[in-house]
Amino acid sequence: MKRLTFTIIMCLAASFVFAQSTPADSAQSATDTTTHKKHVKVKLGFGDDVAQVNINNDRSDTAYHAHKAPGFSFGVTFSRIDLGFATLVDNGSFTLSNKNKFLSYRQWKTSNFGFDVLQFGYRFNSAFKIYVSGGFDWTHIRLRNDITIQRNAPVLTYVQDSIHYSKNRFSSSYLRIPLSFYYRSHEDDRGNYFRLVAGPEIGILLNGRVKQISDENGKQKFNDDYHFAKLRKGVFVRMGYGIMGLYAKYYFNDMFENSPDQKGLRNFSFGLTFGF
């Protein structure tokens, strides 16, 4: 979490490096004679398609419209915020095989969370664009059994514990790099529109973690790669109206590598997405 906090701070600092204003924006930033407030528009990168922040600007001409000119863009963002459930798929089945029963988990507490922080893309017209982005993605598996996944083991291994854990979470964190093909409809009278985004995604493993809470040992955290796939490959789809929608992600390669008993065990996630 400290590493994530540092990354977010660095991204926010970078936003000031890329900040720029157009001549029209400069005129708006002049002090208004009636309100005595400065109207400032800060662009978090370059290009017509990057995120921007309006400060002290509530004028009607600041409403966002989907009619944007073709061109490249690059910038800092905080978007495509995914919050949903993670599901293990064992050789095409949602029921775990006997070899993987130790990974039995609480479905409603097994989650996926992620977001993007950088984006580079090209807009073809007001309806279609393509972009590659970078961000972070976490999968938290809430284990049912009182076990401890072992670190530095030759294969994915666990031991049965004699104490009860009120929380026993097995997690992975990835740097995610999706390539998105983005389509949006015309705006309606309220300025909203339907969006559909889909494409491939790769993930680079950052860390694996076991977090346990018990009366006997209190809170404990153990970090290791736990044989999580170093590079995962999958596809995603997002669709929605306005700023909120639904997403689903499926990874084609196994969750774990160099661990024969977990061959064919894969990750499927779905839930709500915001700001896409």
Short mmCIF file of C-alpha atoms in Angstrom, two decimals:
data_model
loop_
_atom_site.label_atom_id
_atom_site.label_comp_id
_atom_site.label_asym_id
_atom_site.label_seq_id
_atom_site.Cartn_x
_atom_site.Cartn_y
_atom_site.Cartn_z
CA MET A 1 0.00 0.00 0.00
CA LYS A 2 2.92 2.36 0.67
CA ARG A 3 4.22 1.63 -2.84
CA LEU A 4 0.78 2.41 -4.29
CA THR A 5 0.54 5.67 -2.33
CA PHE A 6 3.96 6.72 -3.60
CA THR A 7 2.94 5.90 -7.19
CA ILE A 8 -0.24 7.98 -6.95
CA ILE A 9 1.71 10.93 -5.53
CA MET A 10 4.19 10.69 -8.41
CA CYS A 11 1.36 10.60 -10.95
CA LEU A 12 -0.25 13.67 -9.42
CA ALA A 13 3.10 15.46 -9.54
CA ALA A 14 3.46 14.50 -13.19
CA SER A 15 0.10 16.06 -13.92
CA PHE A 16 1.57 19.49 -13.21
CA VAL A 17 4.43 18.81 -15.62
CA PHE A 18 1.97 18.06 -18.42
CA ALA A 19 -0.50 20.78 -17.45
CA GLN A 20 -1.22 23.29 -20.23
CA SER A 21 -3.83 25.89 -21.16
CA THR A 22 -5.19 27.10 -24.47
CA PRO A 23 -5.53 30.83 -25.28
CA ALA A 24 -9.24 30.56 -24.59
CA ASP A 25 -8.42 29.01 -21.24
CA SER A 26 -6.07 31.92 -20.47
CA ALA A 27 -8.88 34.35 -21.14
CA GLN A 28 -11.13 32.39 -18.80
CA SER A 29 -8.46 32.46 -16.10
CA ALA A 30 -8.65 36.25 -15.92
CA THR A 31 -10.46 37.60 -12.90
CA ASP A 32 -14.19 37.84 -13.55
CA THR A 33 -15.41 41.41 -12.93
CA THR A 34 -18.59 40.24 -11.25
CA THR A 35 -17.49 37.19 -9.29
CA HIS A 36 -13.82 38.10 -8.67
CA LYS A 37 -12.91 34.42 -9.16
CA LYS A 38 -10.30 32.99 -11.50
CA HIS A 39 -11.61 30.48 -14.03
CA VAL A 40 -8.85 27.92 -14.64
CA LYS A 41 -8.86 24.82 -16.83
CA VAL A 42 -5.93 22.43 -16.26
CA LYS A 43 -5.23 19.66 -18.81
CA LEU A 44 -3.52 16.58 -17.39
CA GLY A 45 -1.44 15.89 -20.48
CA PHE A 46 -1.52 16.89 -24.14
CA GLY A 47 -4.14 16.40 -26.83
CA ASP A 48 -7.82 17.16 -27.13
CA ASP A 49 -8.85 13.91 -25.46
CA VAL A 50 -7.07 14.09 -22.09
CA ALA A 51 -8.63 14.55 -18.68
CA GLN A 52 -9.01 18.11 -17.44
CA VAL A 53 -9.89 19.88 -14.24
CA ASN A 54 -12.06 23.02 -14.08
CA ILE A 55 -11.46 25.31 -11.11
CA ASN A 56 -14.03 27.97 -10.09
CA ASN A 57 -15.75 27.50 -13.42
CA ASP A 58 -19.49 26.91 -13.35
CA ARG A 59 -20.35 28.61 -16.63
CA SER A 60 -22.74 26.82 -18.97
CA ASP A 61 -20.16 26.67 -21.80
CA THR A 62 -18.00 24.28 -19.77
CA ALA A 63 -20.41 21.37 -20.34
CA TYR A 64 -18.62 18.37 -21.86
CA HIS A 65 -19.58 17.32 -25.39
CA ALA A 66 -18.57 14.20 -27.27
CA HIS A 67 -17.65 16.02 -30.51
CA LYS A 68 -13.84 15.88 -30.46
CA ALA A 69 -11.37 16.26 -33.28
CA PRO A 70 -9.10 13.40 -34.42
CA GLY A 71 -5.62 13.29 -32.92
CA PHE A 72 -3.20 11.80 -30.42
CA SER A 73 -3.34 12.35 -26.66
CA PHE A 74 -1.28 11.39 -23.65
CA GLY A 75 -1.84 12.16 -20.02
CA VAL A 76 -2.38 11.29 -16.40
CA THR A 77 -5.78 9.86 -15.57
CA PHE A 78 -7.71 8.22 -12.76
CA SER A 79 -10.30 6.21 -14.62
CA ARG A 80 -11.68 2.76 -15.43
CA ILE A 81 -12.08 2.07 -11.73
CA ASP A 82 -13.15 -1.58 -11.44
CA LEU A 83 -14.83 -2.90 -8.31
CA GLY A 84 -16.23 -6.40 -8.48
CA PHE A 85 -16.01 -10.08 -7.66
CA ALA A 86 -13.27 -12.56 -8.57
CA THR A 87 -14.12 -16.16 -9.42
CA LEU A 88 -11.81 -19.15 -9.84
CA VAL A 89 -12.49 -21.29 -12.90
CA ASP A 90 -11.06 -24.81 -12.54
CA ASN A 91 -10.67 -26.35 -16.01
CA GLY A 92 -13.92 -24.78 -17.18
CA SER A 93 -15.85 -25.41 -13.95
CA PHE A 94 -16.81 -23.04 -11.16
CA THR A 95 -16.44 -25.97 -8.72
CA LEU A 96 -12.91 -26.56 -7.46
CA SER A 97 -11.37 -29.96 -8.06
CA ASN A 98 -10.10 -32.07 -5.15
CA LYS A 99 -6.52 -30.88 -5.73
CA ASN A 100 -7.66 -27.28 -5.33
CA LYS A 101 -10.17 -27.68 -2.49
CA PHE A 102 -7.71 -25.97 -0.12
CA LEU A 103 -8.41 -22.77 -2.09
CA SER A 104 -12.11 -22.89 -1.21
CA TYR A 105 -13.17 -19.26 -0.83
CA ARG A 106 -16.02 -16.99 0.21
CA GLN A 107 -17.49 -15.78 -3.08
CA TRP A 108 -19.06 -12.58 -1.73
CA LYS A 109 -15.79 -11.55 -0.06
CA THR A 110 -13.46 -12.47 -2.91
CA SER A 111 -12.91 -9.27 -4.85
CA ASN A 112 -11.20 -7.56 -7.74
CA PHE A 113 -10.18 -3.90 -7.70
CA GLY A 114 -8.19 -1.85 -10.19
CA PHE A 115 -7.76 1.47 -11.97
CA ASP A 116 -5.67 3.20 -14.65
CA VAL A 117 -3.24 6.07 -14.07
CA LEU A 118 -1.73 6.74 -17.53
CA GLN A 119 -3.17 6.72 -21.04
CA PHE A 120 -1.92 7.17 -24.61
CA GLY A 121 -4.26 6.96 -27.55
CA TYR A 122 -5.56 8.17 -30.89
CA ARG A 123 -9.09 9.39 -31.61
CA PHE A 124 -10.42 8.72 -35.12
CA ASN A 125 -13.67 10.64 -34.69
CA SER A 126 -16.18 11.58 -32.00
CA ALA A 127 -17.41 7.99 -31.76
CA PHE A 128 -14.29 5.82 -31.90
CA LYS A 129 -10.79 5.82 -30.42
CA ILE A 130 -8.05 3.37 -29.50
CA TYR A 131 -5.70 3.72 -26.55
CA VAL A 132 -3.24 1.84 -24.40
CA SER A 133 -3.19 2.55 -20.67
CA GLY A 134 -1.36 1.52 -17.54
CA GLY A 135 -2.65 0.92 -14.05
CA PHE A 136 -2.92 -1.48 -11.13
CA ASP A 137 -5.10 -4.50 -10.43
CA TRP A 138 -5.66 -6.55 -7.25
CA THR A 139 -7.36 -9.91 -6.70
CA HIS A 140 -8.23 -10.77 -3.09
CA ILE A 141 -9.23 -14.39 -2.40
CA ARG A 142 -10.96 -14.77 0.98
CA LEU A 143 -10.10 -18.35 2.03
CA ARG A 144 -12.57 -20.43 4.05
CA ASN A 145 -10.05 -22.83 5.56
CA ASP A 146 -7.63 -22.21 8.41
CA ILE A 147 -4.52 -22.77 6.34
CA THR A 148 -1.34 -20.90 5.54
CA ILE A 149 0.00 -20.80 1.98
CA GLN A 150 3.74 -21.44 2.21
CA ARG A 151 6.43 -19.06 0.96
CA ASN A 152 9.46 -20.16 -1.09
CA ALA A 153 7.92 -23.59 -1.77
CA PRO A 154 8.78 -25.54 -4.95
CA VAL A 155 5.04 -25.70 -5.82
CA LEU A 156 1.95 -24.01 -4.38
CA THR A 157 1.83 -25.57 -0.89
CA TYR A 158 -0.15 -25.04 2.30
CA VAL A 159 -0.20 -26.24 5.90
CA GLN A 160 -3.32 -26.84 8.01
CA ASP A 161 -3.28 -24.64 11.11
CA SER A 162 -4.70 -25.42 14.53
CA ILE A 163 -5.98 -21.86 15.11
CA HIS A 164 -8.96 -20.09 13.58
CA TYR A 165 -8.50 -17.04 11.34
CA SER A 166 -11.21 -14.38 11.33
CA LYS A 167 -9.61 -13.24 8.07
CA ASN A 168 -7.44 -15.35 5.77
CA ARG A 169 -6.83 -13.48 2.52
CA PHE A 170 -4.69 -14.66 -0.37
CA SER A 171 -3.94 -11.80 -2.79
CA SER A 172 -2.09 -10.88 -5.95
CA SER A 173 -1.27 -7.44 -7.36
CA TYR A 174 -0.46 -6.72 -10.99
CA LEU A 175 0.58 -3.87 -13.21
CA ARG A 176 -2.12 -3.96 -15.87
CA ILE A 177 -1.66 -2.79 -19.47
CA PRO A 178 -4.89 -2.96 -21.50
CA LEU A 179 -5.29 -2.06 -25.17
CA SER A 180 -8.77 -0.57 -25.53
CA PHE A 181 -11.04 -0.21 -28.54
CA TYR A 182 -13.56 2.41 -27.51
CA TYR A 183 -16.95 3.23 -29.06
CA ARG A 184 -19.56 5.71 -27.85
CA SER A 185 -22.96 6.71 -29.16
CA HIS A 186 -24.28 10.21 -29.77
CA GLU A 187 -25.13 12.27 -26.73
CA ASP A 188 -28.68 12.38 -25.52
CA ASP A 189 -30.47 15.52 -24.31
CA ARG A 190 -28.81 15.17 -20.90
CA GLY A 191 -25.28 14.96 -22.30
CA ASN A 192 -24.86 11.23 -21.58
CA TYR A 193 -24.10 8.43 -24.01
CA PHE A 194 -23.65 4.67 -24.23
CA ARG A 195 -20.06 3.35 -24.20
CA LEU A 196 -18.56 0.01 -25.19
CA VAL A 197 -14.88 -0.74 -24.59
CA ALA A 198 -13.13 -4.06 -25.22
CA GLY A 199 -9.69 -5.44 -25.95
CA PRO A 200 -6.74 -7.53 -24.75
CA GLU A 201 -4.92 -7.00 -21.47
CA ILE A 202 -1.60 -8.16 -20.09
CA GLY A 203 -0.56 -8.07 -16.45
CA ILE A 204 2.90 -8.07 -14.85
CA LEU A 205 3.07 -9.52 -11.34
CA LEU A 206 4.05 -7.05 -8.64
CA ASN A 207 3.49 -9.10 -5.50
CA GLY A 208 1.62 -11.89 -3.78
CA ARG A 209 0.45 -11.66 -0.19
CA VAL A 210 -1.16 -13.66 2.60
CA LYS A 211 -2.94 -11.58 5.24
CA GLN A 212 -4.26 -13.31 8.36
CA ILE A 213 -6.03 -12.14 11.51
CA SER A 214 -6.44 -14.40 14.55
CA ASP A 215 -6.85 -14.03 18.30
CA GLU A 216 -3.59 -15.91 18.90
CA ASN A 217 -1.31 -14.07 16.47
CA GLY A 218 -3.14 -10.82 15.77
CA LYS A 219 -2.61 -9.40 12.28
CA GLN A 220 0.06 -10.98 10.10
CA LYS A 221 1.22 -10.33 6.52
CA PHE A 222 3.50 -12.51 4.39
CA ASN A 223 4.81 -11.49 0.96
CA ASP A 224 6.01 -13.81 -1.79
CA ASP A 225 5.23 -14.51 -5.44
CA TYR A 226 3.33 -17.68 -4.34
CA HIS A 227 3.71 -19.05 -7.88
CA PHE A 228 1.30 -16.48 -9.31
CA ALA A 229 1.84 -16.16 -13.05
CA LYS A 230 4.57 -13.59 -13.74
CA LEU A 231 2.77 -12.54 -16.92
CA ARG A 232 -0.96 -13.00 -17.36
CA LYS A 233 -2.88 -12.53 -20.60
CA GLY A 234 -6.59 -11.98 -21.00
CA VAL A 235 -9.43 -9.95 -22.46
CA PHE A 236 -11.89 -7.48 -20.99
CA VAL A 237 -15.12 -5.72 -21.88
CA ARG A 238 -16.76 -2.65 -20.35
CA MET A 239 -20.14 -1.19 -21.21
CA GLY A 240 -22.33 1.41 -19.63
CA TYR A 241 -24.19 4.68 -19.75
CA GLY A 242 -22.87 7.89 -18.25
CA ILE A 243 -19.95 7.47 -15.86
CA MET A 244 -20.92 3.99 -14.59
CA GLY A 245 -21.12 0.59 -16.22
CA LEU A 246 -20.34 -3.12 -16.00
CA TYR A 247 -17.09 -4.94 -16.70
CA ALA A 248 -15.85 -8.51 -17.10
CA LYS A 249 -12.29 -9.85 -17.43
CA TYR A 250 -11.04 -13.33 -18.21
CA TYR A 251 -7.42 -14.51 -18.25
CA PHE A 252 -6.41 -17.27 -20.66
CA ASN A 253 -3.31 -18.49 -18.87
CA ASP A 254 -3.29 -20.25 -15.49
CA MET A 255 -3.29 -18.25 -12.26
CA PHE A 256 -0.27 -20.21 -11.01
CA GLU A 257 2.85 -21.39 -12.79
CA ASN A 258 5.34 -24.18 -12.04
CA SER A 259 2.66 -25.84 -9.91
CA PRO A 260 1.20 -28.87 -11.80
CA ASP A 261 -1.79 -29.46 -9.50
CA GLN A 262 -3.11 -25.98 -10.34
CA LYS A 263 -2.93 -26.47 -14.11
CA GLY A 264 -6.13 -25.14 -15.71
CA LEU A 265 -7.06 -22.92 -12.73
CA ARG A 266 -7.91 -19.47 -14.09
CA ASN A 267 -9.32 -16.11 -13.03
CA PHE A 268 -12.62 -14.53 -14.08
CA SER A 269 -13.72 -11.17 -12.66
CA PHE A 270 -16.86 -9.06 -13.10
CA GLY A 271 -18.56 -6.10 -11.46
CA LEU A 272 -19.04 -2.34 -11.68
CA THR A 273 -16.74 0.11 -13.45
CA PHE A 274 -16.64 3.88 -13.01
CA GLY A 275 -15.24 6.76 -15.02
CA PHE A 276 -14.54 4.97 -18.27
#
